[in-house]
Coordinates of C-alpha atoms in Angstrom, one line a residue:
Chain V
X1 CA 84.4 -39.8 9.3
X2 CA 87.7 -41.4 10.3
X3 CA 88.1 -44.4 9.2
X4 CA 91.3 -47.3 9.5
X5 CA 91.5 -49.1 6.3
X6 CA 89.4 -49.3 3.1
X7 CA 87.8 -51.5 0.8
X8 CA 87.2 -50.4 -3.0
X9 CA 84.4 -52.9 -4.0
X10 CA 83.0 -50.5 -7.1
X11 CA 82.1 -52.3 -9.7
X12 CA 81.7 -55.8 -8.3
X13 CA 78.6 -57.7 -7.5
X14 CA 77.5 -60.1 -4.9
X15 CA 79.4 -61.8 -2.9
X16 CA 82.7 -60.1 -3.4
X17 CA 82.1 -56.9 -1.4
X18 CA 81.4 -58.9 1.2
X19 CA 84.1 -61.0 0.8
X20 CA 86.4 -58.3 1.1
X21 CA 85.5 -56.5 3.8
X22 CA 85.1 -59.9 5.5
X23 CA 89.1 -60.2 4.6
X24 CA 90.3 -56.6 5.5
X25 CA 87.4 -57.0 9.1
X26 CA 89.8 -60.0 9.8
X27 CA 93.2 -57.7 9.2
X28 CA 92.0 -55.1 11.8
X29 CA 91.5 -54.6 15.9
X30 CA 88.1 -53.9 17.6
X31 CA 86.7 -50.2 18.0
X32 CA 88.9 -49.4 14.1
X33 CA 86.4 -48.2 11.5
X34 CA 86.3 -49.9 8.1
X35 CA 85.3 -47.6 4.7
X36 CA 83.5 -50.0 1.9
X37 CA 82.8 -48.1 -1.2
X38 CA 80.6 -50.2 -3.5
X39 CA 78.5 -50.1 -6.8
X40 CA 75.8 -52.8 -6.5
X41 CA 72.5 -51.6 -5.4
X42 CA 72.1 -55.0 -3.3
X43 CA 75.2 -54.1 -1.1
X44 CA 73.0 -52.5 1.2
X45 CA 71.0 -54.8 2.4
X46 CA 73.8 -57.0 2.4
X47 CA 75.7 -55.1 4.5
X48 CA 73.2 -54.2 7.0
X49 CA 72.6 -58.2 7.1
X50 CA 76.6 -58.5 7.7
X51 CA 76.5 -56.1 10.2
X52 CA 73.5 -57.8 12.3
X53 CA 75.3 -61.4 11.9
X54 CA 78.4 -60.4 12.5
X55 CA 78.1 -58.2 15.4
X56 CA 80.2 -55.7 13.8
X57 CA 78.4 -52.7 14.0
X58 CA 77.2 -50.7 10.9
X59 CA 77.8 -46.8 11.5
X60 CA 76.5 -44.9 8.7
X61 CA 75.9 -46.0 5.0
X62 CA 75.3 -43.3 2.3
X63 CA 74.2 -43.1 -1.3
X64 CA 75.7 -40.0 -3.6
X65 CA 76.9 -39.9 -6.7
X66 CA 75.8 -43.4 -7.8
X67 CA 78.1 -44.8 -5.0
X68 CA 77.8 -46.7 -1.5
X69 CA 79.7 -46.1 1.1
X70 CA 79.9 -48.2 4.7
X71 CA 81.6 -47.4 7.7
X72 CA 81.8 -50.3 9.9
X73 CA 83.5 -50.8 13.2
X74 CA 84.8 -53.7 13.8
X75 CA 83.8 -55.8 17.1
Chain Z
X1 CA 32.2 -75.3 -35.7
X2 CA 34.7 -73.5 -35.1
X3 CA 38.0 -75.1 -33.9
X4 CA 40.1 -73.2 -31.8
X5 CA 43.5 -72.8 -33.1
X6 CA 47.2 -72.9 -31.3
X7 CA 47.7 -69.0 -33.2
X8 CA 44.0 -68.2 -31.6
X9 CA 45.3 -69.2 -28.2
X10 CA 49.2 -68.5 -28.4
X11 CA 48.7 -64.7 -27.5
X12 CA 46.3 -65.8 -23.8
X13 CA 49.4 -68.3 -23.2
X14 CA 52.6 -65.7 -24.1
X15 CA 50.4 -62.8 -22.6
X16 CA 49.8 -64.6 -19.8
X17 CA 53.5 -65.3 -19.0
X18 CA 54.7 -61.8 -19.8
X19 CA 52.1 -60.8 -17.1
X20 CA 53.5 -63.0 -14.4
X21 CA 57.2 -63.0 -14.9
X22 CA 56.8 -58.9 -14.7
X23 CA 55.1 -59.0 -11.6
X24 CA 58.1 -61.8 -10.4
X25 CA 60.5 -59.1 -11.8
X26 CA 59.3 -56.4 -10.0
X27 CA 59.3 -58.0 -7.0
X28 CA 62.1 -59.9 -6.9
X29 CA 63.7 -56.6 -7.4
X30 CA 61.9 -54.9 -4.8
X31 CA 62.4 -57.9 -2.1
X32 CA 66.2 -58.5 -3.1
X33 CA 64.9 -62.4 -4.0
X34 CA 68.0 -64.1 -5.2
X35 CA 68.9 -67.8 -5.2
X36 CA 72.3 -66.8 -5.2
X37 CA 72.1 -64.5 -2.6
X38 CA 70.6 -67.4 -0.2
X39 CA 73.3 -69.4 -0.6
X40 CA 75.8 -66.4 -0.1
X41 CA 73.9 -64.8 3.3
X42 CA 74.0 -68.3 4.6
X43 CA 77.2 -69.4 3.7
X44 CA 79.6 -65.9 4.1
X45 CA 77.2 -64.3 7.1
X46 CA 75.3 -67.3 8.5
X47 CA 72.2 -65.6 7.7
X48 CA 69.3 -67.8 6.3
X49 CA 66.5 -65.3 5.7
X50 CA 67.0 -65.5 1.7
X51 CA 67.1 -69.5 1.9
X52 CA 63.8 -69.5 3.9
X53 CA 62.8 -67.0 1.3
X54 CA 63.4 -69.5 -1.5
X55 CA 62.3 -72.4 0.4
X56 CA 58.5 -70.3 0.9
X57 CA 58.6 -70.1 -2.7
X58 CA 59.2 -74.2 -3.1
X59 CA 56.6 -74.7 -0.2
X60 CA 53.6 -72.4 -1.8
X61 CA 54.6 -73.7 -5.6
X62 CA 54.2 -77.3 -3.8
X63 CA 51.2 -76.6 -2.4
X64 CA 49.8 -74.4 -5.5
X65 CA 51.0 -76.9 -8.1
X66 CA 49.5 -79.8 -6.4
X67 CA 46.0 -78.4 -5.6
X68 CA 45.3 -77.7 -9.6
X69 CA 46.8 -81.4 -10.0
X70 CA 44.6 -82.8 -7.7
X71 CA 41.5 -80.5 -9.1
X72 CA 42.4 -81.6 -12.8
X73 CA 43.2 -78.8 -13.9
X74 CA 46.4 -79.2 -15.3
X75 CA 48.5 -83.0 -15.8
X76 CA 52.2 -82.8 -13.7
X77 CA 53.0 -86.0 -15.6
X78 CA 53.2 -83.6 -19.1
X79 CA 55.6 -81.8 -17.8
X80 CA 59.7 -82.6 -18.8
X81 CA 60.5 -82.8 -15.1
X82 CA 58.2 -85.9 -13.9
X83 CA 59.6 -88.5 -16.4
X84 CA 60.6 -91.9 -15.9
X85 CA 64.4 -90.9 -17.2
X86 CA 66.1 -90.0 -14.1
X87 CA 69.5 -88.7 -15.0
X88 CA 71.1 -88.9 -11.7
X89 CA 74.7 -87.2 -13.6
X90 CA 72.6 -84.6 -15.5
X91 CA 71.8 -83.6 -12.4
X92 CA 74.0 -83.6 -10.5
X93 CA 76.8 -82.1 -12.8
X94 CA 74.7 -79.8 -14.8
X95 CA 73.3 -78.3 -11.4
X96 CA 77.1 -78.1 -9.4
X97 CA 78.2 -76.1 -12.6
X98 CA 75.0 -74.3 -13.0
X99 CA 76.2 -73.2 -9.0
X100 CA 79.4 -72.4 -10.1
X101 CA 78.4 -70.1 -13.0
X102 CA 75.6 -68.5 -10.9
X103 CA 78.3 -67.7 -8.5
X104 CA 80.9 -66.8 -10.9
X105 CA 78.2 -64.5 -12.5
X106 CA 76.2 -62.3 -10.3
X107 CA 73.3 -64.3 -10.0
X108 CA 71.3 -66.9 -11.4
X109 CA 69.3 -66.6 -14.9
X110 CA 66.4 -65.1 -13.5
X111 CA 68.8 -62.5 -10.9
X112 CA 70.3 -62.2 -14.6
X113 CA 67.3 -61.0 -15.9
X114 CA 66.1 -58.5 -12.6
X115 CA 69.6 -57.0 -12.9
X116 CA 69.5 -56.1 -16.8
X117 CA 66.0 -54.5 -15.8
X118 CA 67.9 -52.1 -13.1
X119 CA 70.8 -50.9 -15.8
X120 CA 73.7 -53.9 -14.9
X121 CA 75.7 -54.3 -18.2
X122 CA 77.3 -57.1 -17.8
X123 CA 74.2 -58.9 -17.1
X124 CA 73.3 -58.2 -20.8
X125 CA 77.1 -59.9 -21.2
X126 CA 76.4 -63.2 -18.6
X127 CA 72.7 -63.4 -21.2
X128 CA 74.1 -63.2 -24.1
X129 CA 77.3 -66.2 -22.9
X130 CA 74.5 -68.0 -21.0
X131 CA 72.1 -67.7 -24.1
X132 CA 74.8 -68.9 -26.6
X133 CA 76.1 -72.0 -24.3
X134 CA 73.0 -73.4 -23.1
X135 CA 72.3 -73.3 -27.4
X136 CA 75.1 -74.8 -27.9
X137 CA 73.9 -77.1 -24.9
X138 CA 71.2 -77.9 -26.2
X139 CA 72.1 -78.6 -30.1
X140 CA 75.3 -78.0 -30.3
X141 CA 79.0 -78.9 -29.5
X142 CA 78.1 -79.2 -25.9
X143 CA 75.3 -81.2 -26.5
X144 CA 77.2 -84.2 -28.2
X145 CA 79.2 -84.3 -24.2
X146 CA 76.0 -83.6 -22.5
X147 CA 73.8 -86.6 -24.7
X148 CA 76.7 -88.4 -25.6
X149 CA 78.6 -88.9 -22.0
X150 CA 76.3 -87.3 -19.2
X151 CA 73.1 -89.2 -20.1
X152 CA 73.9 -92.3 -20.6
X153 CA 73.7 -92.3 -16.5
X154 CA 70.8 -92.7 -16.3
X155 CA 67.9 -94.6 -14.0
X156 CA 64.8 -95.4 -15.4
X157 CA 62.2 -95.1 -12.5
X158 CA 58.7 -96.5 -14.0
X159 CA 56.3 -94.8 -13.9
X160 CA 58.0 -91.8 -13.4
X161 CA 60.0 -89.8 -11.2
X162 CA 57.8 -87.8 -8.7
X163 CA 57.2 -88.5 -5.5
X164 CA 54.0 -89.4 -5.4
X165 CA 54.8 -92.0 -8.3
X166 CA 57.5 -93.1 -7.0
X167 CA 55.9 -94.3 -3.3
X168 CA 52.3 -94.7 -4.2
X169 CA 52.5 -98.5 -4.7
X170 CA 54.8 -98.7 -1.1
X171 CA 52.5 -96.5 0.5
X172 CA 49.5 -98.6 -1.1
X173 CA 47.6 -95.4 -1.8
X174 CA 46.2 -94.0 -5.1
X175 CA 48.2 -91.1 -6.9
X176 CA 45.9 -88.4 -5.8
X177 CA 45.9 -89.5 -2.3
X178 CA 49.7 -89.9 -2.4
X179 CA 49.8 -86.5 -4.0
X180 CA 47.7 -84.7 -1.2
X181 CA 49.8 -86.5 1.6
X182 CA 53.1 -85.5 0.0
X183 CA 52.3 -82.4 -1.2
X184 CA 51.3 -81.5 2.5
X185 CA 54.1 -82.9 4.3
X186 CA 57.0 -81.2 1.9
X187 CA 55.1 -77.8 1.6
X188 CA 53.5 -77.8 5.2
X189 CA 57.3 -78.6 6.5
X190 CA 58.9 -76.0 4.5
X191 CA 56.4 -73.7 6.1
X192 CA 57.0 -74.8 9.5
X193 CA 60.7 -74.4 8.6
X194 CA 60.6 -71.2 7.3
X195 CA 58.3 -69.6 9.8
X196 CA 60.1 -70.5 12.9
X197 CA 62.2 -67.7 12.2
X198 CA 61.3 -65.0 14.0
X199 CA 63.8 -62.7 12.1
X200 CA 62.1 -63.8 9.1
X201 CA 58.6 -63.2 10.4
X202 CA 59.6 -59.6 11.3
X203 CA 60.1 -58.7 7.3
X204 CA 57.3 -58.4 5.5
X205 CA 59.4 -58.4 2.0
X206 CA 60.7 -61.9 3.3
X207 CA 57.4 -62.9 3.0
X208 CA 56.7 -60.9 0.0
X209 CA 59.3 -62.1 -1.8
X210 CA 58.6 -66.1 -1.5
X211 CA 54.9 -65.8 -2.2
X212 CA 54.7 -64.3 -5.0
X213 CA 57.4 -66.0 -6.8
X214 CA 55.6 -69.4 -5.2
X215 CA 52.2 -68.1 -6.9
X216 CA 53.9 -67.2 -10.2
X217 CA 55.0 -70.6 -10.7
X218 CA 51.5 -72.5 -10.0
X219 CA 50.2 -69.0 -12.8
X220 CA 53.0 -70.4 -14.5
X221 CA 51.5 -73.9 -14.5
X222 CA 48.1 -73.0 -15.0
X223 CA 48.7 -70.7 -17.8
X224 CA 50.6 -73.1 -20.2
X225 CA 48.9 -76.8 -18.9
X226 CA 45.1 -75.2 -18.9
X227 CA 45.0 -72.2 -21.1
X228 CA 47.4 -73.0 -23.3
X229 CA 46.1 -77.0 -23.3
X230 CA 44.8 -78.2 -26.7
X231 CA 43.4 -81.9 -26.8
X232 CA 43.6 -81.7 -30.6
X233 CA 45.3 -79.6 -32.8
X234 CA 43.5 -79.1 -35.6
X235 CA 46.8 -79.4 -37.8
X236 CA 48.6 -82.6 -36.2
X237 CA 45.2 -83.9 -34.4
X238 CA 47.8 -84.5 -31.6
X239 CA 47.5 -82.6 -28.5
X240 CA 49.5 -79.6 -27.6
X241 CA 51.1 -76.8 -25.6
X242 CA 50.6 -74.0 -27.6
X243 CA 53.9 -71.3 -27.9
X244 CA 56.4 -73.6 -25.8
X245 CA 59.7 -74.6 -27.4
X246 CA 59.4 -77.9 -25.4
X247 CA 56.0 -78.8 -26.0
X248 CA 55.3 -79.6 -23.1
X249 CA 53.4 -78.4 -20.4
X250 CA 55.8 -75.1 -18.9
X251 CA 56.6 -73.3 -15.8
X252 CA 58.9 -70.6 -15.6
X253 CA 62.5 -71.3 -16.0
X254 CA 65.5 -69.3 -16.8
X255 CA 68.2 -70.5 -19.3
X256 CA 67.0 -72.4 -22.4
X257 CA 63.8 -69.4 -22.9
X258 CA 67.3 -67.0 -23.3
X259 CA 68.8 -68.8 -25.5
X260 CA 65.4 -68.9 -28.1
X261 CA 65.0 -65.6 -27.1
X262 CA 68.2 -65.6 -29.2
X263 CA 67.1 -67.5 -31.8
X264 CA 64.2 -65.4 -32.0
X265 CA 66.2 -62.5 -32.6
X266 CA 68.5 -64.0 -35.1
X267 CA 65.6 -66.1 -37.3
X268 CA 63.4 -63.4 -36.8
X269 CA 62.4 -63.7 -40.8
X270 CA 61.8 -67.6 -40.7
X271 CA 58.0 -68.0 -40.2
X272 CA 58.4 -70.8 -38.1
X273 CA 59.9 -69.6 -34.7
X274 CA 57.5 -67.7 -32.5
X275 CA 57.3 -65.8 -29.3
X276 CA 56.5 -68.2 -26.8
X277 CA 55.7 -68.7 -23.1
X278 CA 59.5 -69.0 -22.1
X279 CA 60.3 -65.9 -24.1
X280 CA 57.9 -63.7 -23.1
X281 CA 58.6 -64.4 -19.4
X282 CA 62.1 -63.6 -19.9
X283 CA 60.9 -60.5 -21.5
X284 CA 58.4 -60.0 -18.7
X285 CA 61.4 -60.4 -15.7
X286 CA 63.2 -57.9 -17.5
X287 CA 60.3 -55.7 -17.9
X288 CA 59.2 -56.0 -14.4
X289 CA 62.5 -54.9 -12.9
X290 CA 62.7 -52.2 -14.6
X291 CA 59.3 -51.0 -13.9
X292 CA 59.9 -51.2 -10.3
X293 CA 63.7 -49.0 -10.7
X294 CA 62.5 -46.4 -12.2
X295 CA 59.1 -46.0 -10.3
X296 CA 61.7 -46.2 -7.4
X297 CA 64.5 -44.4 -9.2
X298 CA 66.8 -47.4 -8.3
X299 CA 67.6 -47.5 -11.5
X300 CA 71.6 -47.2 -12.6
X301 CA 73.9 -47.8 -14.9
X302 CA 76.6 -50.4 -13.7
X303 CA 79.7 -51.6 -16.1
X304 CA 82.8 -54.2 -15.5
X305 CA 85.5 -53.2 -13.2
X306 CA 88.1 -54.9 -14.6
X307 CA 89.1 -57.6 -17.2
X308 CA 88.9 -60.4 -14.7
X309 CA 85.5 -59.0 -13.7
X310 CA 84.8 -59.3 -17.7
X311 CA 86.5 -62.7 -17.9
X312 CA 84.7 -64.5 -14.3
X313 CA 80.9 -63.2 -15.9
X314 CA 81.5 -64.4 -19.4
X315 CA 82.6 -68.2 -18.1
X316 CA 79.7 -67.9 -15.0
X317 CA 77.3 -67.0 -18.2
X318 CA 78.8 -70.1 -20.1
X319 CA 78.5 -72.2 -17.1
X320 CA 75.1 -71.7 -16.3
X321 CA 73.9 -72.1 -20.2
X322 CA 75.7 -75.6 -19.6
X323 CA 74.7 -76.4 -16.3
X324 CA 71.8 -75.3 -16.6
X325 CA 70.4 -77.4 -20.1
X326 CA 72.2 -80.1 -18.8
X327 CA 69.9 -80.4 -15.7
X328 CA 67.2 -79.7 -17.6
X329 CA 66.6 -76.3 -15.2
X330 CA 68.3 -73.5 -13.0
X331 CA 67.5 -72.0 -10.0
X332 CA 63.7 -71.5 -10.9
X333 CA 63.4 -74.0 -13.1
X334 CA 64.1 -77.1 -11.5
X335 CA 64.6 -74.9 -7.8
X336 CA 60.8 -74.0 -7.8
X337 CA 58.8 -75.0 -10.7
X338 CA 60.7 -78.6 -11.4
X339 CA 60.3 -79.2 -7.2
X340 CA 56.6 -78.0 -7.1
X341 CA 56.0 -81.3 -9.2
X342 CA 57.8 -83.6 -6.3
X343 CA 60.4 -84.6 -9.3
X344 CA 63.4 -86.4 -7.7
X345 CA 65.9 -85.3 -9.9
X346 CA 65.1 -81.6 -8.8
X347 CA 65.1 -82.0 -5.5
X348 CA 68.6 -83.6 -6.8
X349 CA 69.6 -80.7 -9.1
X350 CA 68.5 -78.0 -6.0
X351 CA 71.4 -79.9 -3.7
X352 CA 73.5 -79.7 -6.5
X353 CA 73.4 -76.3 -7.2
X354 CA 73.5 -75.2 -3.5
X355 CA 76.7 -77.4 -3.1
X356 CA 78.4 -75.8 -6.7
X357 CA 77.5 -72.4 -5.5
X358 CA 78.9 -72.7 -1.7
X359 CA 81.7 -74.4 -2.8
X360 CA 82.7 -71.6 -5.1
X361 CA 82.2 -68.9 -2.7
X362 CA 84.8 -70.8 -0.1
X363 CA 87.0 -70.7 -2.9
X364 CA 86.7 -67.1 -3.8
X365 CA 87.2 -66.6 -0.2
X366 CA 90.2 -68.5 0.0
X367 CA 91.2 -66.7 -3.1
X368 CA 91.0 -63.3 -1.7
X369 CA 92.6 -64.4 1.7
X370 CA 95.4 -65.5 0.4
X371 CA 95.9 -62.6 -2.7
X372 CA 94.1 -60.0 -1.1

């Protein structure tokens, strides 16, 4: 999938990958497509939670290879 | 006649607790319960599902810990958190930092705990930082600040700081009736408060999540104030808590049971220290999550990213060990089990650690606005 910018949150825990992508989500336009890759079995639910909040909308998640990753398209 | 002995009872009371707290693990894993997370969805997303998750746990411990109060089953007023001390600083500085850490650290102690169960690493690190400082809290170097300096501030509220004490004689009631007014109005608001949510309603692990961990507590209660309950012991002819480091009456709680679960480890030869009820259940958490990750093959290794990562767990574990003695509970321990006793100074120290955590999440915010 095409995405704009990205956001390497490997590694880190709540509430940093959201914290990031809330910082790069603020750096972009509407309809561009943010990339999250993250590490922390929570980040799911966390960004599905973002996503419903926030209004930007959450276009495909998938786990492989012991990673997340987001696309999210900003409002 | 036989005379039952604290060794006799010791394995009902440390079984017991083992029992719950892996249940609590399991689902806290399942249901994402995290005080830490509350405070994050509410303050990063606006999002107050995980709040009214914690908040169902307060209002069914309330409720739970007050109906075997007013049945006699167990005595709140034998508990640390209903004393006529009220350390007003305590609270308030132990629980700000205790926010901090949690925040710093990935979680709470108990989050600490479900996270070691799924394969996180450097939860074993924040344990072993939060073990050592809330030791050192609690007889050590810190401890000379934290007796010394932080509890001198202190109140003395006669005849002791819950609720129902406190406005019995205004309210011109008796204890019990106080008890069952109180009890109702906190616990039956909370409910009202966390059910008008219809977001909330529509998740059954919402609901999930903040009953069981309510009903754990008030098993938590009855477990070390009735089974574990001695009027005599046969040794001291005093009564007694049997397998508590406090001896007192217990609920769960989160930061001083890791660091005697470190003791334990390190005296293991010394005859005198003993699994006990605050041990086991941090045993039991751990247990419990990792029951449910592998069942749901959740489970996975995770590791630091970086030295700063390194550095920001092993002060939110040192944090937390502080914070955490030095308002006599965490998340869990004075969040649920210390607020299902109507103690003042938890409703104090639950404030507090909202505040320490939200604040350090705007900061981090600001951090990574301004650095990238």
């Amino acid at each position: 999938m095409h995405y704009d910018k990205e956001v390497d949150a490997r590694g880190l825990n709540c509430p940093l990958p959201i914290l990031r992508a809330k910082k790069a989500l603020n750096d972009m336009t509407a309809g561009q497509v943010l990339r999250i890759l993250a590490t922390d079995p929570g980040s799911v639910r966390d960004f599905q939670t973002f996503s419903m909040q926030t209004g930007n909308e959450l276009l495909s998640h998938d786990a492989s290879n012991k990673e997340f990753t987001f696309f999210m398209k900003r409002k | 006649m036989n005379e039952i002995t604290p060794a006799q009872l010791a394995p009902y009371v440390t079984g017991g607790a083992f029992a719950l707290s892996f249940v609590f693990g399991a689902v806290a894993n399942k249901t994402n319960f995290c005080t830490m997370g509350a405070v994050s969805d509410w303050v990063n997303m606006g999002d107050l599902s995980r709040m009214r998750m914690w908040l169902l746990a307060i209002a069914v411990a309330v409720l739970g810990t007050s109906a075997l109060q007013l049945t006699g089953t167990i005595d709140l007023a034998k508990s640390i958190y209903t004393g006529a001390n009220f350390l007003w600083l305590s609270y308030s500085v132990g629980g700000f930092l205790f926010g901090v850490g949690m925040t710093l650290g990935s979680g709470c102690g108990s989050k600490t705990l479900v996270r070691i169960g799924a394969g996180n690493l450097k939860s074993v690190v924040v344990y072993v930082f939060l073990g050592i400082a809330a030791y050192m809290t609690l007889r050590g170097l810190f401890g000379a600040f934290r007796v010394g300096v932080l509890e001198k501030a202190s109140i003395t509220l006669a005849p002791g700081q819950s609720l129902p004490s406190l406005l019995s004689p205004w309210l011109g009631l008796s204890g019990e009736t106080s008890t069952a007014i109180l009890a109702a109005l906190v616990g039956g608001g909370l409910l009202a408060f966390v059910y008008a949510s219809r977001q909330f309603r529509a998740s059954f692990d919402y609901t999930l999540g903040g009953v069981v961990t309510g009903l754990v507590v008030v098993g938590g209660w009855y477990v070390s104030g009735h089974l574990g309950y001695l009027a005599e012991d046969p040794k001291t002819l005093q009564e007694a808590f049997v397998a508590t480091n406090s001896g007192r009456m217990e609920a769960f709680s989160f930061v001083a049971p890791l660091a005697y679960s470190l003791e334990y480890l390190m005296f293991w030869t010394d005859q005198s220290k003993i699994l006990t009820y605050g041990i086991a259940s941090a045993l039991g958490v751990i247990a419990g999550s990792a029951a449910y990750a592998i069942a749901t093959r959740s489970f996975r290794w995770q590791g630091f990213r970086d030295a700063e990562d390194t550095a920001l767990h092993m002060l939110g574990g040192i944090l937390m060990g502080f914070g955490g003695i030095t308002a006599l509970g965490c998340t869990v321990g004075q969040g649920i089990s210390g607020f299902s006793t109507l103690a003042l100074g938890s409703m104090v120290t639950f404030l507090a650690i909202v505040a320490g955590a939200a604040a350090t999440m705007k900061v981090q915010y600001w951090r990574i606005m301004n650095t990238g």
